[in-house]
CSV table of C-alpha atoms and ligand atoms in Angstrom, one decimal:
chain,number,residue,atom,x,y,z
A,652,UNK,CA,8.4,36.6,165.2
A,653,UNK,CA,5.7,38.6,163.7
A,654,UNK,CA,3.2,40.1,165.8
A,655,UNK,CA,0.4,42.2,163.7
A,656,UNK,CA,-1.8,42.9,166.6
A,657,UNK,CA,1.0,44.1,168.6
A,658,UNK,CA,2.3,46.7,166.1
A,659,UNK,CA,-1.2,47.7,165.4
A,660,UNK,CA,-2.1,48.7,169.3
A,661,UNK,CA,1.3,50.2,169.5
A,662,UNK,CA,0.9,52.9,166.4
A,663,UNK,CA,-2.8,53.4,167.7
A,664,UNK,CA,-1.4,54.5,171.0
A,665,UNK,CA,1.7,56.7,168.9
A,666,UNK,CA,-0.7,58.2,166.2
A,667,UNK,CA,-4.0,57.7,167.8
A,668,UNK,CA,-5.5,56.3,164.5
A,669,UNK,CA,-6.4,52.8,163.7
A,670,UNK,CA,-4.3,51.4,161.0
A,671,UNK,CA,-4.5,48.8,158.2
A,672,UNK,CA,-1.6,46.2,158.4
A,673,UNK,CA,0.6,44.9,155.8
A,674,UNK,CA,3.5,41.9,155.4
A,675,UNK,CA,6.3,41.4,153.2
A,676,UNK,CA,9.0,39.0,153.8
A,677,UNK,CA,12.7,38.6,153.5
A,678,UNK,CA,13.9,35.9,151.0
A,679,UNK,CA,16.9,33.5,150.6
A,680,UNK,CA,18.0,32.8,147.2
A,681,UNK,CA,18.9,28.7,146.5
A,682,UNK,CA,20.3,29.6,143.4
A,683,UNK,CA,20.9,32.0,140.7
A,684,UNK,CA,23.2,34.8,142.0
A,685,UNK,CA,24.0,38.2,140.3
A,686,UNK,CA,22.2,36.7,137.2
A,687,UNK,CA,19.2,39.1,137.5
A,688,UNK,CA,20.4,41.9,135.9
A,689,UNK,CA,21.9,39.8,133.4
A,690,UNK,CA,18.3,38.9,132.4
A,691,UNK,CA,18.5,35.3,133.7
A,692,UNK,CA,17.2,33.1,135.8
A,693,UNK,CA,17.1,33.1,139.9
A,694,UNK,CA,15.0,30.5,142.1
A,695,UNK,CA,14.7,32.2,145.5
A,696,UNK,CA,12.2,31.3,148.2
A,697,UNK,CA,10.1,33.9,151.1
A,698,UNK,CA,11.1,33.7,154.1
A,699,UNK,CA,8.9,33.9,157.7
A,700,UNK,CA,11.4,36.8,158.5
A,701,UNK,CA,9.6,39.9,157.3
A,702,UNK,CA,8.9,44.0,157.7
A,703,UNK,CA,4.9,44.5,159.1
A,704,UNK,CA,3.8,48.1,157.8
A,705,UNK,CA,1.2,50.0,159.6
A,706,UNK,CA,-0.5,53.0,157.7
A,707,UNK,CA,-3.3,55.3,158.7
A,708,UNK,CA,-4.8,58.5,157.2
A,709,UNK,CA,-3.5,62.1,158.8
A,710,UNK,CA,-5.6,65.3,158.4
A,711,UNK,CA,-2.3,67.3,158.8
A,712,UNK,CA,-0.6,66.8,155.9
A,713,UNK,CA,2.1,65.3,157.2
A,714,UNK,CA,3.7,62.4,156.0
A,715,UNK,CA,5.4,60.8,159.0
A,716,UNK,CA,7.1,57.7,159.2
A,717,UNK,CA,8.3,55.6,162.7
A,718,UNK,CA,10.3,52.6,162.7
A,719,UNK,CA,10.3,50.2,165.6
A,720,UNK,CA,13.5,49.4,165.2
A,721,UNK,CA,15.3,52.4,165.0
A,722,UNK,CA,12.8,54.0,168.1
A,723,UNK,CA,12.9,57.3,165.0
A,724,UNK,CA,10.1,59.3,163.8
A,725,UNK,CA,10.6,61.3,160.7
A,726,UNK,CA,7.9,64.0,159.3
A,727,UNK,CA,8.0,64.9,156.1
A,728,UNK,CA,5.4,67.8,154.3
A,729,UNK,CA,3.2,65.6,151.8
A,730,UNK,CA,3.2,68.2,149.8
A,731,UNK,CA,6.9,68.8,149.9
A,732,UNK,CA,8.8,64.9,149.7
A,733,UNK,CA,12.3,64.7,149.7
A,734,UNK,CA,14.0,63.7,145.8
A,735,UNK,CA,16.8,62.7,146.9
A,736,UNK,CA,18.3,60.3,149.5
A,737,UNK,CA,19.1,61.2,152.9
A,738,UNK,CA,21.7,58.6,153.7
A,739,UNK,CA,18.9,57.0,156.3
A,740,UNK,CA,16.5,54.0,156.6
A,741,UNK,CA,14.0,56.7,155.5
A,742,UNK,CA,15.5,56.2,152.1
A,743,UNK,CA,13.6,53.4,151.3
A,744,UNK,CA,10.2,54.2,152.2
A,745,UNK,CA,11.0,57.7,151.1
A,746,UNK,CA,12.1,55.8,147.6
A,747,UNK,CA,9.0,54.3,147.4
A,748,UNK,CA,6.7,57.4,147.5
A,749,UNK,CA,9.0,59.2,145.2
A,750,UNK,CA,8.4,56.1,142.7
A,751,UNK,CA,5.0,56.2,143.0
A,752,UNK,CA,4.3,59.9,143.1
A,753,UNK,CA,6.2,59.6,139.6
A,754,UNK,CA,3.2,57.3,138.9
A,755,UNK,CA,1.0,59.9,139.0
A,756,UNK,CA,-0.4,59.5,142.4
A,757,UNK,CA,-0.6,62.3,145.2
A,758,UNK,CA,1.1,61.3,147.9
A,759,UNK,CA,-1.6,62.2,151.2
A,760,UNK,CA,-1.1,63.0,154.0
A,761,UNK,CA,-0.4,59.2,156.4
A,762,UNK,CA,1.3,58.0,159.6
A,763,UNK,CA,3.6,54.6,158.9
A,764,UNK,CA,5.0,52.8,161.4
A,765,UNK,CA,7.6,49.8,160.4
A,766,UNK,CA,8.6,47.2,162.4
A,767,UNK,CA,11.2,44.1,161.2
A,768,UNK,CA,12.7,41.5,161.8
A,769,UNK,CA,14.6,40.5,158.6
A,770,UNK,CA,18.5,40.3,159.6
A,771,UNK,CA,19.9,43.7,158.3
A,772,UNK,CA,22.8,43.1,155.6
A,773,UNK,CA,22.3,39.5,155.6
A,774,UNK,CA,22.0,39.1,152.5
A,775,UNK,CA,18.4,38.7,153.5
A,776,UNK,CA,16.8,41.0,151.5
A,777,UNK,CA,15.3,43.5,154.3
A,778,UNK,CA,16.0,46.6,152.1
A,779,UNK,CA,13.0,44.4,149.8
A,780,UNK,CA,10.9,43.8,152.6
A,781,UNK,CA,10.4,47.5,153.6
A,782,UNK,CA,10.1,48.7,150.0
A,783,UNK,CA,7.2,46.2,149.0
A,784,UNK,CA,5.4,46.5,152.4
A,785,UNK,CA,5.7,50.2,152.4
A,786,UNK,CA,4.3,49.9,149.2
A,787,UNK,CA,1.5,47.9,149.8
A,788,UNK,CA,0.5,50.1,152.4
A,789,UNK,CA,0.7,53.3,150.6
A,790,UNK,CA,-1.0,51.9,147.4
A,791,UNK,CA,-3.7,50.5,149.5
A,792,UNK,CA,-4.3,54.3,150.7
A,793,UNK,CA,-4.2,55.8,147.8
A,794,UNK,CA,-6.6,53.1,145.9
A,795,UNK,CA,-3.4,51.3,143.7
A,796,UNK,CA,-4.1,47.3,143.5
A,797,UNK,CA,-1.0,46.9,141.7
A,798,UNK,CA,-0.1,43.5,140.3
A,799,UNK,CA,2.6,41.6,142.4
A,800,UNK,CA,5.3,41.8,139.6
A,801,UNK,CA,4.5,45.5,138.8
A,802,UNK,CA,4.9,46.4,142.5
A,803,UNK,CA,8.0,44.4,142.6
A,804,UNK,CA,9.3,46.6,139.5
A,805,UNK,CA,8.1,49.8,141.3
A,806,UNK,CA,10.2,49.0,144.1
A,807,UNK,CA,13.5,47.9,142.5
A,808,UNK,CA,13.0,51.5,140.4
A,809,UNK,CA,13.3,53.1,144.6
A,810,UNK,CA,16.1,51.0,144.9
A,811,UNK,CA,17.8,51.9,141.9
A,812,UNK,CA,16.7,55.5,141.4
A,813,UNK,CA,16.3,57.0,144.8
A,814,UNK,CA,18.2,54.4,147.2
A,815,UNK,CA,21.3,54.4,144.7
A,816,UNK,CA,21.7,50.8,144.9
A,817,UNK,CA,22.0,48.8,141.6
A,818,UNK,CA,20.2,45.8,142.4
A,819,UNK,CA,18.5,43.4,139.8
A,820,UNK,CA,14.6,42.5,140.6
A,821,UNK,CA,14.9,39.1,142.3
A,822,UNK,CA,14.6,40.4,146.3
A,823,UNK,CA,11.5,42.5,145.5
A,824,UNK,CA,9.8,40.4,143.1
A,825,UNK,CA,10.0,37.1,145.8
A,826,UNK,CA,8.7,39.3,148.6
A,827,UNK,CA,6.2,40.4,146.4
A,828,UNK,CA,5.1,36.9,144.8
A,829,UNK,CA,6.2,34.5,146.9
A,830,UNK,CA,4.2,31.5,147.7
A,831,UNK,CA,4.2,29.0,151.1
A,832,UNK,CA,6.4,25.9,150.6
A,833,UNK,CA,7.5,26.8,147.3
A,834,UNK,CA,10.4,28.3,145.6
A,835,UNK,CA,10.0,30.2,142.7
A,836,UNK,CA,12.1,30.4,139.1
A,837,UNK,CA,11.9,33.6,137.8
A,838,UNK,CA,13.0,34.5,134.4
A,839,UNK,CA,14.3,38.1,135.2
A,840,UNK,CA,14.0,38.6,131.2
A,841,UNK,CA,10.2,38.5,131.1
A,842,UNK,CA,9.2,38.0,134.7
A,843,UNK,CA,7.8,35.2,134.0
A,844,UNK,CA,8.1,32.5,136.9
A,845,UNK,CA,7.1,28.7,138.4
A,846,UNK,CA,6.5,27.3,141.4
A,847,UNK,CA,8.7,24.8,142.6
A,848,UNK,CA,7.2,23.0,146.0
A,849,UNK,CA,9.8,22.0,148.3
A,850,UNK,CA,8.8,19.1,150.0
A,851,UNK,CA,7.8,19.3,153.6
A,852,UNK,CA,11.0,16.6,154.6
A,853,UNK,CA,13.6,19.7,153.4
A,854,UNK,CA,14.1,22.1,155.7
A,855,UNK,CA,15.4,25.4,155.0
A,856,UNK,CA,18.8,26.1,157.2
A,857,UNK,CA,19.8,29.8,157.0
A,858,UNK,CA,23.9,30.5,158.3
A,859,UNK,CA,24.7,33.9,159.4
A,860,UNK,CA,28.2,34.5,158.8
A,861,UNK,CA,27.8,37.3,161.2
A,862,UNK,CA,29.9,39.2,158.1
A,863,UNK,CA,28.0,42.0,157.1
A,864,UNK,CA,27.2,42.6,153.1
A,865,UNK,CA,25.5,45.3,151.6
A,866,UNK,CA,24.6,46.2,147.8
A,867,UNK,CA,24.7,49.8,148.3
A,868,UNK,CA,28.3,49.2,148.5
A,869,UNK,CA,31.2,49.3,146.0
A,870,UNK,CA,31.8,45.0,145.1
A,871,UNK,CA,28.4,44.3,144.1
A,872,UNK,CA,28.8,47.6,141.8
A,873,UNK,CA,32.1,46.4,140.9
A,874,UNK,CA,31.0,42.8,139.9
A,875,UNK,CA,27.8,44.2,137.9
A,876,UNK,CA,30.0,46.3,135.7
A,877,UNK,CA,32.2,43.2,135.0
A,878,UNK,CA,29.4,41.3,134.0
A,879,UNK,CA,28.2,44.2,131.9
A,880,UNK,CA,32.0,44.8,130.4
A,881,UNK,CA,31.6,40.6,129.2
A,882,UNK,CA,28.9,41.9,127.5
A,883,UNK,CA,30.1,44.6,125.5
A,884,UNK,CA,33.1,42.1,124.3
A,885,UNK,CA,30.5,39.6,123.1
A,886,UNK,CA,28.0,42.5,121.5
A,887,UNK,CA,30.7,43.4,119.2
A,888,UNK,CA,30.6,39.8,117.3
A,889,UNK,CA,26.9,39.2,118.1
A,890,UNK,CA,24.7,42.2,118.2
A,891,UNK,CA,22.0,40.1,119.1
A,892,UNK,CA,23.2,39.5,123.2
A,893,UNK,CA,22.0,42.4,125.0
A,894,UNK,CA,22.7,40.5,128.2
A,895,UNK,CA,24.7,37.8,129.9
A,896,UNK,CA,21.6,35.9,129.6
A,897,UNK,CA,21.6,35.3,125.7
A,898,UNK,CA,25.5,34.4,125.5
A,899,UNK,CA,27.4,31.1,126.0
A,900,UNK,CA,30.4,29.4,127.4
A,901,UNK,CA,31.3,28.9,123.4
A,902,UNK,CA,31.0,32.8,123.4
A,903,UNK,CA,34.0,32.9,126.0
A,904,UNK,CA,36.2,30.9,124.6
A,905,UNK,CA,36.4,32.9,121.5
A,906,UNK,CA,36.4,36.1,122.9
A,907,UNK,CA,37.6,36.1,126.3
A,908,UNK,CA,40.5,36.9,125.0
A,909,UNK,CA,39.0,40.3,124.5
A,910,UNK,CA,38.3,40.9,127.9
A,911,UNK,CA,40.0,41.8,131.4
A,912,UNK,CA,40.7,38.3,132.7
A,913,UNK,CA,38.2,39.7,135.9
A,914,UNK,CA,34.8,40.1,133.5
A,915,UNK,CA,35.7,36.7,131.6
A,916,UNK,CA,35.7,35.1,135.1
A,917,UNK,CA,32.6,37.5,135.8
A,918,UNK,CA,30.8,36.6,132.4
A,919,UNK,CA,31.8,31.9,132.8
A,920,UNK,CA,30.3,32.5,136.6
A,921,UNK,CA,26.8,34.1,135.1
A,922,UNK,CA,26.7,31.9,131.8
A,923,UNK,CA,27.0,29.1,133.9
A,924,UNK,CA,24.8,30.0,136.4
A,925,UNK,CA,22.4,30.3,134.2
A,926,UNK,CA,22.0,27.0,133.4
A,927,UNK,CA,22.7,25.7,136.9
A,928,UNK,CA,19.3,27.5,137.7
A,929,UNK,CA,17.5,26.3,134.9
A,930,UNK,CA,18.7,22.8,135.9
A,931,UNK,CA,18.3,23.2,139.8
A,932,UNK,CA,14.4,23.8,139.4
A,933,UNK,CA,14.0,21.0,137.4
A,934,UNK,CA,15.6,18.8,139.8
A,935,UNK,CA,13.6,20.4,142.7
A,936,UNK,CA,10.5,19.5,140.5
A,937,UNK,CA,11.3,16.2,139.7
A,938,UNK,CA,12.6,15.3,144.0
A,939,UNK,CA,15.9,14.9,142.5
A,940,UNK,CA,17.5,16.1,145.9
A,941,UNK,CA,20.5,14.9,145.0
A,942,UNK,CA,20.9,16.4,141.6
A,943,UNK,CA,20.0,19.7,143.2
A,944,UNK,CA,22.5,19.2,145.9
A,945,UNK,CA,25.4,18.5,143.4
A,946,UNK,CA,24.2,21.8,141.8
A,947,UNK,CA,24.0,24.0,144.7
A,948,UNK,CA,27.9,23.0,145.4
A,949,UNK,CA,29.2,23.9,141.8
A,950,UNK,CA,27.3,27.2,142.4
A,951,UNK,CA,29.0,28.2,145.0
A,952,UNK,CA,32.6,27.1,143.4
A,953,UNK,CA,31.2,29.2,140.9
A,954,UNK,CA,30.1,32.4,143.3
A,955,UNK,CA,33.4,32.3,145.3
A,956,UNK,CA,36.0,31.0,142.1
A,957,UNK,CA,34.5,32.5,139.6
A,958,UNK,CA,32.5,35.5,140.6
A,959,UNK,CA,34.9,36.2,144.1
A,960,UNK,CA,31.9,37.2,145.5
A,961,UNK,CA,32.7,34.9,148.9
A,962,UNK,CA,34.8,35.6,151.8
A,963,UNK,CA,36.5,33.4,154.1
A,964,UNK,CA,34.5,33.0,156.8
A,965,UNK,CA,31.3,32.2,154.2
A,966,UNK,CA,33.3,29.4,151.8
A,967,UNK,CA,34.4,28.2,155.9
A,968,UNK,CA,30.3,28.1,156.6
A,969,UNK,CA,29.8,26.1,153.3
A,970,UNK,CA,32.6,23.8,153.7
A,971,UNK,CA,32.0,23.0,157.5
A,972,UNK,CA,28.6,21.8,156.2
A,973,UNK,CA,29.3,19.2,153.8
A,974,UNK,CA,29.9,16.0,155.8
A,975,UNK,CA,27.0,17.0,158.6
A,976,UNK,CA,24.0,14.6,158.8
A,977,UNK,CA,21.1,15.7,156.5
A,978,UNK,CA,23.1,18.1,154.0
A,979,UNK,CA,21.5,18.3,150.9
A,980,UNK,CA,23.1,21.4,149.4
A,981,UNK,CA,25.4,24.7,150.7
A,982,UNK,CA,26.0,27.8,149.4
A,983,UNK,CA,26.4,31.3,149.7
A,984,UNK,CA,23.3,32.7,149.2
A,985,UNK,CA,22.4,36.6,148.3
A,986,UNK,CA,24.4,39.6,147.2
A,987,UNK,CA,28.0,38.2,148.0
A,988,UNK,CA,31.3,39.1,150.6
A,989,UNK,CA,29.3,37.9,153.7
A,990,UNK,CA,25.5,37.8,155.1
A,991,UNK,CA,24.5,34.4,154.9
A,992,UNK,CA,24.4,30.7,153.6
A,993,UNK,CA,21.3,28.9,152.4
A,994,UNK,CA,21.6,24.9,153.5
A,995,UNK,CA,19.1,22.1,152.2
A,996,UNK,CA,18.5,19.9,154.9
A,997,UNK,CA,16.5,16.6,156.0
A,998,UNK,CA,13.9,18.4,158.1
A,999,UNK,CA,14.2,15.4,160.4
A,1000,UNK,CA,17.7,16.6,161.1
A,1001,UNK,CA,17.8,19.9,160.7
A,1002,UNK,CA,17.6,21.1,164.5
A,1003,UNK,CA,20.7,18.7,164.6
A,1004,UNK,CA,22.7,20.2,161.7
A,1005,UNK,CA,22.2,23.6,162.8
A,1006,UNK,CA,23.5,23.3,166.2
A,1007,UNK,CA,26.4,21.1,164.6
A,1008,UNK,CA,27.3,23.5,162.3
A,1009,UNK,CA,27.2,26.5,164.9
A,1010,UNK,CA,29.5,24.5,167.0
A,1011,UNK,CA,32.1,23.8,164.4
A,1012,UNK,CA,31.9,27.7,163.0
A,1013,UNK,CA,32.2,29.1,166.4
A,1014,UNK,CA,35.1,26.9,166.7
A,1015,UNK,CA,37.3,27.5,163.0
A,1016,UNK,CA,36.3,31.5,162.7
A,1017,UNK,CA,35.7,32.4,166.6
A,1018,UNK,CA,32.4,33.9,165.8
A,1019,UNK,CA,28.9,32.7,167.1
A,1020,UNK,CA,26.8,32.7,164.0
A,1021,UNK,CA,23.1,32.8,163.9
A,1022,UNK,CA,21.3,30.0,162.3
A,1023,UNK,CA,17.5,29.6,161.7
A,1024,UNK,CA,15.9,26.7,160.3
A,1025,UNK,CA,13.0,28.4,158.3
A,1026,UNK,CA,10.7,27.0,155.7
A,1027,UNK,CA,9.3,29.1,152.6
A,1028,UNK,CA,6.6,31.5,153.1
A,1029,UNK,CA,3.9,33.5,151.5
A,1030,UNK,CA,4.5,36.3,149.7
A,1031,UNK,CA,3.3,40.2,150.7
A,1032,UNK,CA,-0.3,41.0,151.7
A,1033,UNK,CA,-2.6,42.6,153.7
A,1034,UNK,CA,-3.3,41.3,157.2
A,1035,UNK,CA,-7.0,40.9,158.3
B,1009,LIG,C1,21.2,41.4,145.8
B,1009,LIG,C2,20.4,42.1,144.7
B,1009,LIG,C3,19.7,41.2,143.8
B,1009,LIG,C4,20.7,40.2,143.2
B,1009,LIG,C5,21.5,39.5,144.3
B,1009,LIG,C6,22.6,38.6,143.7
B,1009,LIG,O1,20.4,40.6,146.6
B,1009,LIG,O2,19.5,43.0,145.4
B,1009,LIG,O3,19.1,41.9,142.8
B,1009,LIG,O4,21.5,40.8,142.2
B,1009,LIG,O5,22.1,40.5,145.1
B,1009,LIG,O6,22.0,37.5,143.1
C-alpha cells in the first residue's frame, strides 16, 4: 500500500531535494465498457491502488525522471523534450509534458520520482494513474491548478497523441475526479457526471485473470474502428448521429444490414450498453442491488457475445462467481481480452467469496489469480 513518507525520504536521499507529493489512483469500471469514445456513458469507481509522484525543482536543467518500480532513471534536457515516444514507461510522463508544453507552459527544469502499485495491464488503469499524478505534480510546479476534468482531458490527449494509444476519457477522468465510496456516471459527451454512493455493506472484489490486456494493442484498435464503421452506416440515413451514443437498437435493425456483421455486433453491444449504464446508476442510487446485479450480468453477455472483447479464462472468472455466497454482480471490467473482473459483493462475505473464488479458478484454468477486496477511493491530490 501506499507509503508517501517513504517515497518522499527515499527521492530526498536520490536527488537530495525535498519534494512535494502527489496521488492518483487506479480505477475499475462496474459498467459501461468501450462506450467512451462513443460519447456515452461509463460508471467507474477509484481505487486504493494508485501511482505516488514525487517532484522537486533542479537548478540544472535537467528533467529527470526515476521510477521505483523499474529501479530506471531517465534525464532528459528541459529545454530539449523528446516529441515522440520512446517505446518506454517514460512515455507517459514524457506524454504528459509534451501535452502541457503545447499548453504553453515551459517545462523547468525538475527531478520525478514514481512509485506504483496499480496492477500493470489489468485492466486497471495504471497507464491513467501515472499520467494524472505526473500531471499534478508538474502543474503544481509550474503554477497550473487545472480543473479535475480538464486535467483528465490533458492526459487522455498524452495518451492518444504521444503514447499512441486510442483510449476514450473514462480511466483518466475517474483518477482525476474520483470521490471515496462513490462511483461516478460520467457522460463522456459533455463530462458531465454524478455520484453514486455505494453503500458501506458492498464490497468491491477485483479478479485478476492473471491474462494480461493492454490498449496500446491492436483489439481494442480493432473494436474502436468497428464501433466507428456502425457509425458511418447509420450517419448516412441520419446525419445527426455523430457517435454510437445518439443511435438506437431501431437504428440496427434497419441498417445493419449495411454493415460487416462484426461492427453491427460492435454497434448492439455499445447501444445497449448505453442504456445498461444509464439504468445501472439508477439502481445503484435507488439500493436496488438486485437490479444492478441483473445488469452487470447482461453486460458482460454483452462485452464477451457482442463486443468479443472476453477471453476464456475471464467469462471462466465471471461464471465461477455466480452461485458464490454474497454475489451481487460479475463482469469483465476495463479494456477487454484479459486483466481483470469487477464483483459486487456483501462486504460481510466478501473475504469469503474471494478466497472461494480463487480456489475454484486456480482449479478450472490452473492459474493462481490475484484477488483484492477494495472499496472506492478518492480521486487525485496533493499529499500534505
Ligand atoms: C480502456 C480505455 C478506456 C475505455 C475502456 C473500455 O480502459 O482506456 O478509455 O475505452 O478501455 O471501456
Amino acid at each position: 500500500m501506499h507509503d508517501p513518507a517513504a517515497l518522499q525520504s527515499k527521492h530526498l536521499k536520490r536527488f537530495q531535494s525535498e519534494p512535494s507529493i502527489f496521488v492518483a489512483p487506479g480505477r475499475v469500471n462496474l459498467i459501461g465498457e468501450h462506450t467512451d469514445y462513443a460519447e456515452g456513458f461509463v460508471m467507474p469507481a477509484a481505487i486504493e491502488f494508485a501511482t505516488l509522484a514525487a517532484i522537486s525543482p533542479r537548478s540544472d536543467g535537467k528533467v529527470v525522471i526515476y521510477s521505483e518500480n523499474f529501479g530506471e532513471e531517465y534525464s532528459y534536457d528541459a529545454a530539449a523534450l523528446p516529441r515522440r515516444r520512446e517505446e518506454r514507461w517514460t512515455d507517459y510522463p514524457m506524454g504528459v509534458l509534451a501535452i502541457l508544453a503545447g499548453e504553453g507552459h515551459t517545462i523547468p527544469a525538475f527531478s520525478l520520482s514514481l512509485w506504483g502499485d496499480v496492477p500493470v495491464a489489468s485492466g486497471l488503469s495504471s497507464s491513467a494513474a501515472v499520467e494524472i499524478a505526473t500531471a499534478l505534480a508538474v502543474s503544481h510546479l509550474v503554477g497550473a491548478a487545472y480543473p479535475g476534468p480538464v486535467l483528465a482531458r490533458l492526459c487522455q490527449r498524452a495518451e492518444n497523441e504521444f503514447v499512441g494509444a486510442n483510449c476514450g476519457i473514462m480511466d483518466q477522468f475517474i483518477s482525476a475526479n474520483g470521490a471515496e465510496d462513490h462511483a461516478l456516471l460520467l457522460d463522456c459527451r459533455d463530462l458531465s457526471y454524478k455520484l453514486a454512493p455505494i453503500p458501506h455493506s458492498v464490497a468491491l472484489v477485483i479478479a485478476n485473470t492473471m491474462v494480461k490486456h493492454s490498449v496500446a494493442g491492436g483489439e481494442y484498435t480493432t473494436r474502436r474502428a468497428e464501433v466507428e464503421e456502425a457509425c458511418a452506416v447509420i450517419a448516412k440515413h441520419r446525419p445527426e448521429v455523430r457517435f454510437l451514443r445518439d443511435a438506437t437498437v431501431s437504428d440496427l435493425e434497419k441498417w445493419g444490414g449495411e454493415m460487416s456483421p462484426n461492427a453491427l455486433k460492435r454497434a448492439r453491444h455499445v447501444i445497449t450498453e448505453n442504456t445498461r449504464t444509464l439504468a445501472a446508476a439508477e439502481a445503484l442510487m435507488k439500493h436496488d442491488l438486485k437490479k444492478l446485479g441483473t445488469l452487470m450480468a447482461e453486460a458482460h453477455r454483452s462485452y464477451s457475445q457482442d463486443f468479443e472483447a472476453s477471453c476464456v479464462e475471464a467469462d471462466a472468472m465471471v461464471a465461477l462467481a455466480q452461485d458464490l455466497p454474497g454475489l451481487i454482480g460479475a463482469r469483465l471490467t476495463g479494456g477487454g481480452f484479459g486483466g481483470c473482473t469487477i464483483n459486487l459483493v456483501e462486504a460481510e462475505k466478501a473475504a469469503e467469496f474471494a478466497e472461494a473464488l480463487a480456489a475454484r479458478y486456480t482449479s478450472e484454468i490452473g492459474i493462481v489469480p490475484q484477488i483484492h477486496i477494495c472499496h472506492a477511493s478518492g480521486g487525485a491530490h496533493r499529499v500534505s
